[in-house]
PDB file of C-alpha atoms and ligand atoms in Angstrom:
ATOM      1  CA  UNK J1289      19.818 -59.086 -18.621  1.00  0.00           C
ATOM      2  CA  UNK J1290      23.104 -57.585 -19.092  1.00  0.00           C
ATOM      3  CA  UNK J1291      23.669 -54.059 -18.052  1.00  0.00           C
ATOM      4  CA  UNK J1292      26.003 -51.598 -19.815  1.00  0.00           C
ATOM      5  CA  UNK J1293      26.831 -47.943 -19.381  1.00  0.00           C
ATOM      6  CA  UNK J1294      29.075 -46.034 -21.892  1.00  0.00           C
ATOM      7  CA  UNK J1295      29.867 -42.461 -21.905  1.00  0.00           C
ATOM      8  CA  UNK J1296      28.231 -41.314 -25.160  1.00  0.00           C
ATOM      9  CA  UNK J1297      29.598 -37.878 -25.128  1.00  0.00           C
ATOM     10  CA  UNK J1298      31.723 -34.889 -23.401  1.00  0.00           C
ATOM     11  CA  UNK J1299      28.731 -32.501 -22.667  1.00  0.00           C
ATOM     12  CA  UNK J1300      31.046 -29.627 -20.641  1.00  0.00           C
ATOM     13  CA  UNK J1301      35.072 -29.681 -21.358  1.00  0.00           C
ATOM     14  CA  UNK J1302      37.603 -29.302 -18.427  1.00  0.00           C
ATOM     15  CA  UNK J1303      38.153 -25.799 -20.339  1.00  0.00           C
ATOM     16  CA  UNK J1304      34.525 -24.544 -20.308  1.00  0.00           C
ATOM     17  CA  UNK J1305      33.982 -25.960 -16.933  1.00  0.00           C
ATOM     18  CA  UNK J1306      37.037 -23.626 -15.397  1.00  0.00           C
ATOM     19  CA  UNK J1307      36.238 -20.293 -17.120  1.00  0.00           C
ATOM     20  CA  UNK J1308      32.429 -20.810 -15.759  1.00  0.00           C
ATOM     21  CA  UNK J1309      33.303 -21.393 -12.408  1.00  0.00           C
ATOM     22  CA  UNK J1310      35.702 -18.427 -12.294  1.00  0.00           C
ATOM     23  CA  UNK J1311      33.073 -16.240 -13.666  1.00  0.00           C
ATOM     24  CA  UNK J1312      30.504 -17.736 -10.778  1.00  0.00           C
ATOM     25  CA  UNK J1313      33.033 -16.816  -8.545  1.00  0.00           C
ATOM     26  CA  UNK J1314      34.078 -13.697  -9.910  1.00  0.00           C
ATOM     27  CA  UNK J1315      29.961 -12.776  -9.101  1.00  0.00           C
ATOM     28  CA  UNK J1316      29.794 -13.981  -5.872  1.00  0.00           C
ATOM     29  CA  UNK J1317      33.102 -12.362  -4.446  1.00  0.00           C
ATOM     30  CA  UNK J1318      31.318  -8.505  -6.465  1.00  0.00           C
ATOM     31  CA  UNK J1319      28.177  -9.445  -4.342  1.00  0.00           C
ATOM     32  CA  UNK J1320      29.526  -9.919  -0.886  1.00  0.00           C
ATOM     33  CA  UNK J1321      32.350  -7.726  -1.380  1.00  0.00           C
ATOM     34  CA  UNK J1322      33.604  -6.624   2.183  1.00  0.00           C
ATOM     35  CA  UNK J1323      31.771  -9.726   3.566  1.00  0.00           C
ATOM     36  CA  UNK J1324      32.258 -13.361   4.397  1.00  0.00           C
ATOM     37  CA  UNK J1325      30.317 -16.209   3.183  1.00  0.00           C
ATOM     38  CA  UNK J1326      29.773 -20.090   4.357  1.00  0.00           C
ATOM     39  CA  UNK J1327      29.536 -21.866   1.121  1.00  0.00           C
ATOM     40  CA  UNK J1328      27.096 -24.902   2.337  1.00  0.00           C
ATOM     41  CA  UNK J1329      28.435 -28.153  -0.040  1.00  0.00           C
ATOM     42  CA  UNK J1330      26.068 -30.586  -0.244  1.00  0.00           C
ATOM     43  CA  UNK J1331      27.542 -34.313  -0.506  1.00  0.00           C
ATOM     44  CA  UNK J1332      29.152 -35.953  -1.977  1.00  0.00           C
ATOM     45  CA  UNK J1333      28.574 -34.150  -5.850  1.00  0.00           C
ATOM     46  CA  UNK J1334      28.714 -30.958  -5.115  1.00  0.00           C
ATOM     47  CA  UNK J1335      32.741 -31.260  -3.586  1.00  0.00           C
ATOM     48  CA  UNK J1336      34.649 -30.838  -7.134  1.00  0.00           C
ATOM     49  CA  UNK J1337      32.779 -27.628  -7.970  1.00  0.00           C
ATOM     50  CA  UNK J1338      32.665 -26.060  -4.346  1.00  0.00           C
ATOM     51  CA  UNK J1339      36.961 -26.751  -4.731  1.00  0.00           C
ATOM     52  CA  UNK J1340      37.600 -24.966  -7.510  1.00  0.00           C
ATOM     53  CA  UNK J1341      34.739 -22.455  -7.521  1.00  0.00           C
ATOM     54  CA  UNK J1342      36.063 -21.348  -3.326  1.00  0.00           C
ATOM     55  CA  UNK J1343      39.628 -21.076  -4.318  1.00  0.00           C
ATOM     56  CA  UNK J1344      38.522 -18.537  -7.056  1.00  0.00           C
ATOM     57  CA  UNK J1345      36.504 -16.652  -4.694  1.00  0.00           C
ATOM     58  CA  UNK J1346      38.416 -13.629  -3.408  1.00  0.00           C
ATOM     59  CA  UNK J1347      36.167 -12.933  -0.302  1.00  0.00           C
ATOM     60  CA  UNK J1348      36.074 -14.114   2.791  1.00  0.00           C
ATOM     61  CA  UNK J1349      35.220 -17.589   2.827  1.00  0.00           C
ATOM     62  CA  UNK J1350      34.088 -20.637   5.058  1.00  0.00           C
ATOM     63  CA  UNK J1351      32.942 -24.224   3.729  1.00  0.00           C
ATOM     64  CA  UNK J1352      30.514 -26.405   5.646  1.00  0.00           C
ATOM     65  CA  UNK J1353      28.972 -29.408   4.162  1.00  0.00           C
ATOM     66  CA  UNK J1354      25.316 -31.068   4.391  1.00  0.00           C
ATOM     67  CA  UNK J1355      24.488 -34.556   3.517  1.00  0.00           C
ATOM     68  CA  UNK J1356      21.155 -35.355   2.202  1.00  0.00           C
ATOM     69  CA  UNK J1357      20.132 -37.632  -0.441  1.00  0.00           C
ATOM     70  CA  UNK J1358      16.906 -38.630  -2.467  1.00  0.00           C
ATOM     71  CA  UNK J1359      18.486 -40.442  -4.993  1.00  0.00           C
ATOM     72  CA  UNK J1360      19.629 -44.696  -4.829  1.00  0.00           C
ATOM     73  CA  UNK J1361      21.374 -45.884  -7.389  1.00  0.00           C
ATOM     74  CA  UNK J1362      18.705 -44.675  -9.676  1.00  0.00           C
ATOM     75  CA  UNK J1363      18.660 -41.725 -12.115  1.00  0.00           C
ATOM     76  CA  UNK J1364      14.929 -40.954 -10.932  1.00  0.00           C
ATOM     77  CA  UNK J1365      14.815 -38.749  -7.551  1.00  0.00           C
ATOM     78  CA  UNK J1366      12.246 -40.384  -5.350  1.00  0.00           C
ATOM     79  CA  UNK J1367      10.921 -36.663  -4.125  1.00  0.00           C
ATOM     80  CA  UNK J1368      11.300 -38.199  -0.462  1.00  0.00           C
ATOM     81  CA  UNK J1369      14.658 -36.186   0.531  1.00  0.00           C
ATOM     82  CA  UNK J1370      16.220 -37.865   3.485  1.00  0.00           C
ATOM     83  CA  UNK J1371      18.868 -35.594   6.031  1.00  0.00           C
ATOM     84  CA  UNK J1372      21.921 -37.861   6.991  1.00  0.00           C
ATOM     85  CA  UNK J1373      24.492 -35.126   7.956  1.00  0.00           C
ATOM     86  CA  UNK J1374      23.785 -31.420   9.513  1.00  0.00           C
ATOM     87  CA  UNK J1375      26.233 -28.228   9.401  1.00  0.00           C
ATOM     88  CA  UNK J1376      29.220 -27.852  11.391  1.00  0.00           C
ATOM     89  CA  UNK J1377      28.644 -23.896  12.033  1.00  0.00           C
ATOM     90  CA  UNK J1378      25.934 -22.095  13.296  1.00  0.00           C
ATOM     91  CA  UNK J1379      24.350 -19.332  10.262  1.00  0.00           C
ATOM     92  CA  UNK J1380      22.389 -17.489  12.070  1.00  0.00           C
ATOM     93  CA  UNK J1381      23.498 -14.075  10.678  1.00  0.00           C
ATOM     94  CA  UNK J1382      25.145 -15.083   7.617  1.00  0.00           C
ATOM     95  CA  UNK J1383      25.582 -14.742   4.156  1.00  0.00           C
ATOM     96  CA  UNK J1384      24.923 -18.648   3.153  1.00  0.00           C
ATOM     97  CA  UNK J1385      25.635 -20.098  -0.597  1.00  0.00           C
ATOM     98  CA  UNK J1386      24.282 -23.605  -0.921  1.00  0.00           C
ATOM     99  CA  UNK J1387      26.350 -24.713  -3.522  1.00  0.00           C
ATOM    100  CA  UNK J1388      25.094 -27.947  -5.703  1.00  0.00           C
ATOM    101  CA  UNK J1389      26.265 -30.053  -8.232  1.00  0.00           C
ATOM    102  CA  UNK J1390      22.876 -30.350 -10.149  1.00  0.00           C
ATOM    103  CA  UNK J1391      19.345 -28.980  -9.529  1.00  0.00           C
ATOM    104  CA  UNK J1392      16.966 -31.260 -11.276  1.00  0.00           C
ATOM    105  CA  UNK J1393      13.187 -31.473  -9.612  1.00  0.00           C
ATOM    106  CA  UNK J1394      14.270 -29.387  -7.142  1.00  0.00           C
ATOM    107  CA  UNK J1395      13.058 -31.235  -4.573  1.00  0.00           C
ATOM    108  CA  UNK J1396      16.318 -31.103  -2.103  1.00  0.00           C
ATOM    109  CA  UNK J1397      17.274 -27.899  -2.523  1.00  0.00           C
ATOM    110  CA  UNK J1398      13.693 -26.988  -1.645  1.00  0.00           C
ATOM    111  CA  UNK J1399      13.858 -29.072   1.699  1.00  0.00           C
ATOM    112  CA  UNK J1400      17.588 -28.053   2.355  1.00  0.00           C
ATOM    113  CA  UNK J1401      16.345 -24.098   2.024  1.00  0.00           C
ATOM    114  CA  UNK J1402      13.560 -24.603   4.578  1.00  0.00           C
ATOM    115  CA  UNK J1403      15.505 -26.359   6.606  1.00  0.00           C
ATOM    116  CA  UNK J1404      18.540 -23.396   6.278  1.00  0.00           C
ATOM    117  CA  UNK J1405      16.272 -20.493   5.998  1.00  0.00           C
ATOM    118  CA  UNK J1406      14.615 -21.419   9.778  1.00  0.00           C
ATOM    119  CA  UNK J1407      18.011 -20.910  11.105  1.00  0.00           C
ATOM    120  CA  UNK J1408      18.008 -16.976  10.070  1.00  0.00           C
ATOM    121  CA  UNK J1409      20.769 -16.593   8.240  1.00  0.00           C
ATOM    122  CA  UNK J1410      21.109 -12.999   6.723  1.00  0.00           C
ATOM    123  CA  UNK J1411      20.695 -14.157   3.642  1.00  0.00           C
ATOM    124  CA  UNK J1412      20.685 -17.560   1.682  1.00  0.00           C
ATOM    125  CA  UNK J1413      21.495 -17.646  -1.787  1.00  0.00           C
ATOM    126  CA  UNK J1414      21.598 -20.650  -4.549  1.00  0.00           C
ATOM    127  CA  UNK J1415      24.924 -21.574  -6.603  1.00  0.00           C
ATOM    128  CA  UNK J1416      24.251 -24.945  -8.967  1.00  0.00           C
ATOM    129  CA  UNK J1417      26.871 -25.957 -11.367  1.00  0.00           C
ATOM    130  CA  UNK J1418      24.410 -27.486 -13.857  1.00  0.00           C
ATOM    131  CA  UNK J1419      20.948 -26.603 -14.523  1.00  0.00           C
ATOM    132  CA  UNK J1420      18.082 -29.638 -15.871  1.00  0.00           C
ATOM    133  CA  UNK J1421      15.323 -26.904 -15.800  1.00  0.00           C
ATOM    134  CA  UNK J1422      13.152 -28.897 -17.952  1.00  0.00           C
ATOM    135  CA  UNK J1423      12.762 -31.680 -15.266  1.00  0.00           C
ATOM    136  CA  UNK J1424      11.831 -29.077 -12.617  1.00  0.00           C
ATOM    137  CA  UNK J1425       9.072 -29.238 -10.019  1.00  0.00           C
ATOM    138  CA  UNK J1426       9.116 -26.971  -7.992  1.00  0.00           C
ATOM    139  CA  UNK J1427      10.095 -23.281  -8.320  1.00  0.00           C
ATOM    140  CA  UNK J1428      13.654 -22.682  -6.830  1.00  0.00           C
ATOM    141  CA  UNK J1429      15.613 -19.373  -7.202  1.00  0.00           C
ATOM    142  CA  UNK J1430      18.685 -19.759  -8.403  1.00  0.00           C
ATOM    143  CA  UNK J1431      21.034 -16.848  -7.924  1.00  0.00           C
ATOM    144  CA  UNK J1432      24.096 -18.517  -9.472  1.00  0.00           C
ATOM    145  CA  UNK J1433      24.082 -21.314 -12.666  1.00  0.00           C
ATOM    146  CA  UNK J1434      26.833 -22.740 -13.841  1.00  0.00           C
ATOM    147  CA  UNK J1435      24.996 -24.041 -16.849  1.00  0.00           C
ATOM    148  CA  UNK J1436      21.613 -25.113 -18.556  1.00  0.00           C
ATOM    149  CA  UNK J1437      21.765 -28.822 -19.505  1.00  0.00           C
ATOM    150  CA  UNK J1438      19.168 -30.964 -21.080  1.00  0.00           C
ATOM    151  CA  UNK J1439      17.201 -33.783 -19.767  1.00  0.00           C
ATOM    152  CA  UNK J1440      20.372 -36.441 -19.853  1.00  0.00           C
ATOM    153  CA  UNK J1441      22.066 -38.179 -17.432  1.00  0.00           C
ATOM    154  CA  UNK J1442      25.335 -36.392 -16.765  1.00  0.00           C
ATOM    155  CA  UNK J1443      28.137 -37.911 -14.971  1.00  0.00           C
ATOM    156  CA  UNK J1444      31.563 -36.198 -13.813  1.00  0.00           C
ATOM    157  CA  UNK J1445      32.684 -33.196 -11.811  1.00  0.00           C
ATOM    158  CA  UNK J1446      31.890 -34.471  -8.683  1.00  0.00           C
ATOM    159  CA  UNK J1447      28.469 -36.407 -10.228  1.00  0.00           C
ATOM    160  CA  UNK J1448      27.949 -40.147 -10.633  1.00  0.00           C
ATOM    161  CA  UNK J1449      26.448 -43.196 -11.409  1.00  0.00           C
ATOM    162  CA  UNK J1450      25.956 -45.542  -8.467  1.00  0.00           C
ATOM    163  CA  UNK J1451      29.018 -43.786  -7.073  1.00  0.00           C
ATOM    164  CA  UNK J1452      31.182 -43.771 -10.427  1.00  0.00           C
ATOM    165  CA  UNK J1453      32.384 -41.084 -12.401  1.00  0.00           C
ATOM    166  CA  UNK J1454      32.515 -38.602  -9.336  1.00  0.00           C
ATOM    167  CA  UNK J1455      36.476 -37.873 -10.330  1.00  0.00           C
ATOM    168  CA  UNK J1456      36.357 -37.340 -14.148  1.00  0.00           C
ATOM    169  CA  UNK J1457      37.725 -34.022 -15.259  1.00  0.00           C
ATOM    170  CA  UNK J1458      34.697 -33.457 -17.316  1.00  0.00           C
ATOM    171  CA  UNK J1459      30.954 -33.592 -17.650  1.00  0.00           C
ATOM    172  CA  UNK J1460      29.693 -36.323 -19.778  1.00  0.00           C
ATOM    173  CA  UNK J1461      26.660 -37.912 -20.970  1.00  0.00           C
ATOM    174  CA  UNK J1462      25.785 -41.387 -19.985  1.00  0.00           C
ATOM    175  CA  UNK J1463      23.870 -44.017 -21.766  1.00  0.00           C
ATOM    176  CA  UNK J1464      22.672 -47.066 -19.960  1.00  0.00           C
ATOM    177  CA  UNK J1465      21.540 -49.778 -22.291  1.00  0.00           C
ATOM    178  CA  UNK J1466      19.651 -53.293 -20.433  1.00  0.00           C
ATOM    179  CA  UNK J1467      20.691 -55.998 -23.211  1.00  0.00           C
TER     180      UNK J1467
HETATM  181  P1  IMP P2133      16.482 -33.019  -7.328  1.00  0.00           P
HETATM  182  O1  IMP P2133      16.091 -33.141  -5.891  1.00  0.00           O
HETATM  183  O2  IMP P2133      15.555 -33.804  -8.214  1.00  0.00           O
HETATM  184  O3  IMP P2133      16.647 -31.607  -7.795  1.00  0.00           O
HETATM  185  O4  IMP P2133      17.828 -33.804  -7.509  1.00  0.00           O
HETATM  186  C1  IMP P2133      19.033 -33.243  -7.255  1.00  0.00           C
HETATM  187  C2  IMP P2133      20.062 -34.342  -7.047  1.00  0.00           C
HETATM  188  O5  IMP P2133      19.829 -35.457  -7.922  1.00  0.00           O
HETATM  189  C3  IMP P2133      21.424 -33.839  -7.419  1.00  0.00           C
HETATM  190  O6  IMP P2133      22.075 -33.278  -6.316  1.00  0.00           O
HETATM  191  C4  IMP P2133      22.115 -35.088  -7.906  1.00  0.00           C
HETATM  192  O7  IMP P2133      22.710 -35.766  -6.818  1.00  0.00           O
HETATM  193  C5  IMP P2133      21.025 -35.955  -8.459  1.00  0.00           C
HETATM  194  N1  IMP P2133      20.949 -35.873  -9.933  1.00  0.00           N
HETATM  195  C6  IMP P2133      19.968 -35.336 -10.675  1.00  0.00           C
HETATM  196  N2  IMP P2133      20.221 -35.439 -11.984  1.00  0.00           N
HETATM  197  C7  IMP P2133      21.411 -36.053 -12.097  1.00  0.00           C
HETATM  198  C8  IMP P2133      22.231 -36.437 -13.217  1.00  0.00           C
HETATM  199  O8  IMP P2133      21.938 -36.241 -14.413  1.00  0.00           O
HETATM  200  N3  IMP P2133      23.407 -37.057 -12.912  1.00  0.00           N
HETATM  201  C9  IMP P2133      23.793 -37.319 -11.624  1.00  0.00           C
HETATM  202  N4  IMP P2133      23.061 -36.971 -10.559  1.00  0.00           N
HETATM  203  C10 IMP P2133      21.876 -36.348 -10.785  1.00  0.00           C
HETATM  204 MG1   MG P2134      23.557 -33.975  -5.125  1.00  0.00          MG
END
């Protein structure tokens, strides 16, 4: 069986995507005014959006970055979330943003919150780029959304395919067909 993928459509323009993220930021620097923050990137997708959202940020600002995956090279999570790199720093104290490319079941950002919250941080707070709330399982509090995005598969801005697409200046729409 042949396999093809095609990007059906641009879902979020380069435009929309940069006058979001400087809003996000715009929110987060009013909230911890006076303060510093870690922003807590998890890999690989959510590097693009932690880039440009932390150079908009006018606050005090560290980035630290978690690896932790429950995805193959499938578009269905597996709900098994697996931990393959830990934080540099130590947050026990701080004001922590886990920032994400996409929250879908919310499976890992439920794991990666436990995990975070046992460290006692002063506070730990949720920043997601896109949004599939129709997909999700489990309640997660998000304190910053990028966007609300329905149940496709979106590639771009830092999220693939079986590793494509990460570096597109856009997020797009993909359509596998099995021919
Ligand atoms: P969750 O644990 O089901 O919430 O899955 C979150 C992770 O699944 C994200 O960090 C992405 O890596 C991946 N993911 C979910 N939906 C998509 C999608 O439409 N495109 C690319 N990756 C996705
Ligand atoms: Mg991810």
């Amino acid at each position: 069986m042949e396999h093809v993928e095609e990007i059906e459509r641009t879902l979020i323009s380069e435009e929309q995507l940069r006058i979001r993220i400087k809003e996000l930021a715009r929110q987060i620097s009013n909230d911890f005014s006076g303060e510093t923050v870690i922003l807590v990137g998890l890999l690989k997708g959510s590097v693009v959006f932690l880039s440009d959202l932390a150079r908009e940020i006018t606050v005090n600002c560290h980035m630290d970055f978690m690896s932790v995956t429950s995805y193959g090279n499938d578009t269905e999570s597996s709900g098994e979330v697996r931990f393959l790199k830990d934080l540099d720093e130590d947050i026990n104290g701080k004001n922590v943003i886990i920032v994400e490319d996409i929250i879908d079941t919310g499976y890992t950002l439920r794991e990666v919150v436990k995990v975070l919250g046992a460290r006692s941080p002063k506070n730990i707070r949720i920043c997601t780029l896109l949004n599939k709330v129709s997909r999700r399982l489990v309640n997660i509090p998000i304190h910053y959304n990028g966007f609300d995005v329905p149940d496709e598969f979106v590639i771009g801005f830092g999220l693939d395919y079986a590793q494509k697409y990460r570096n597109l200046k856009y997020i797009g729409v993909l359509k596998i067909t099995e021919k």
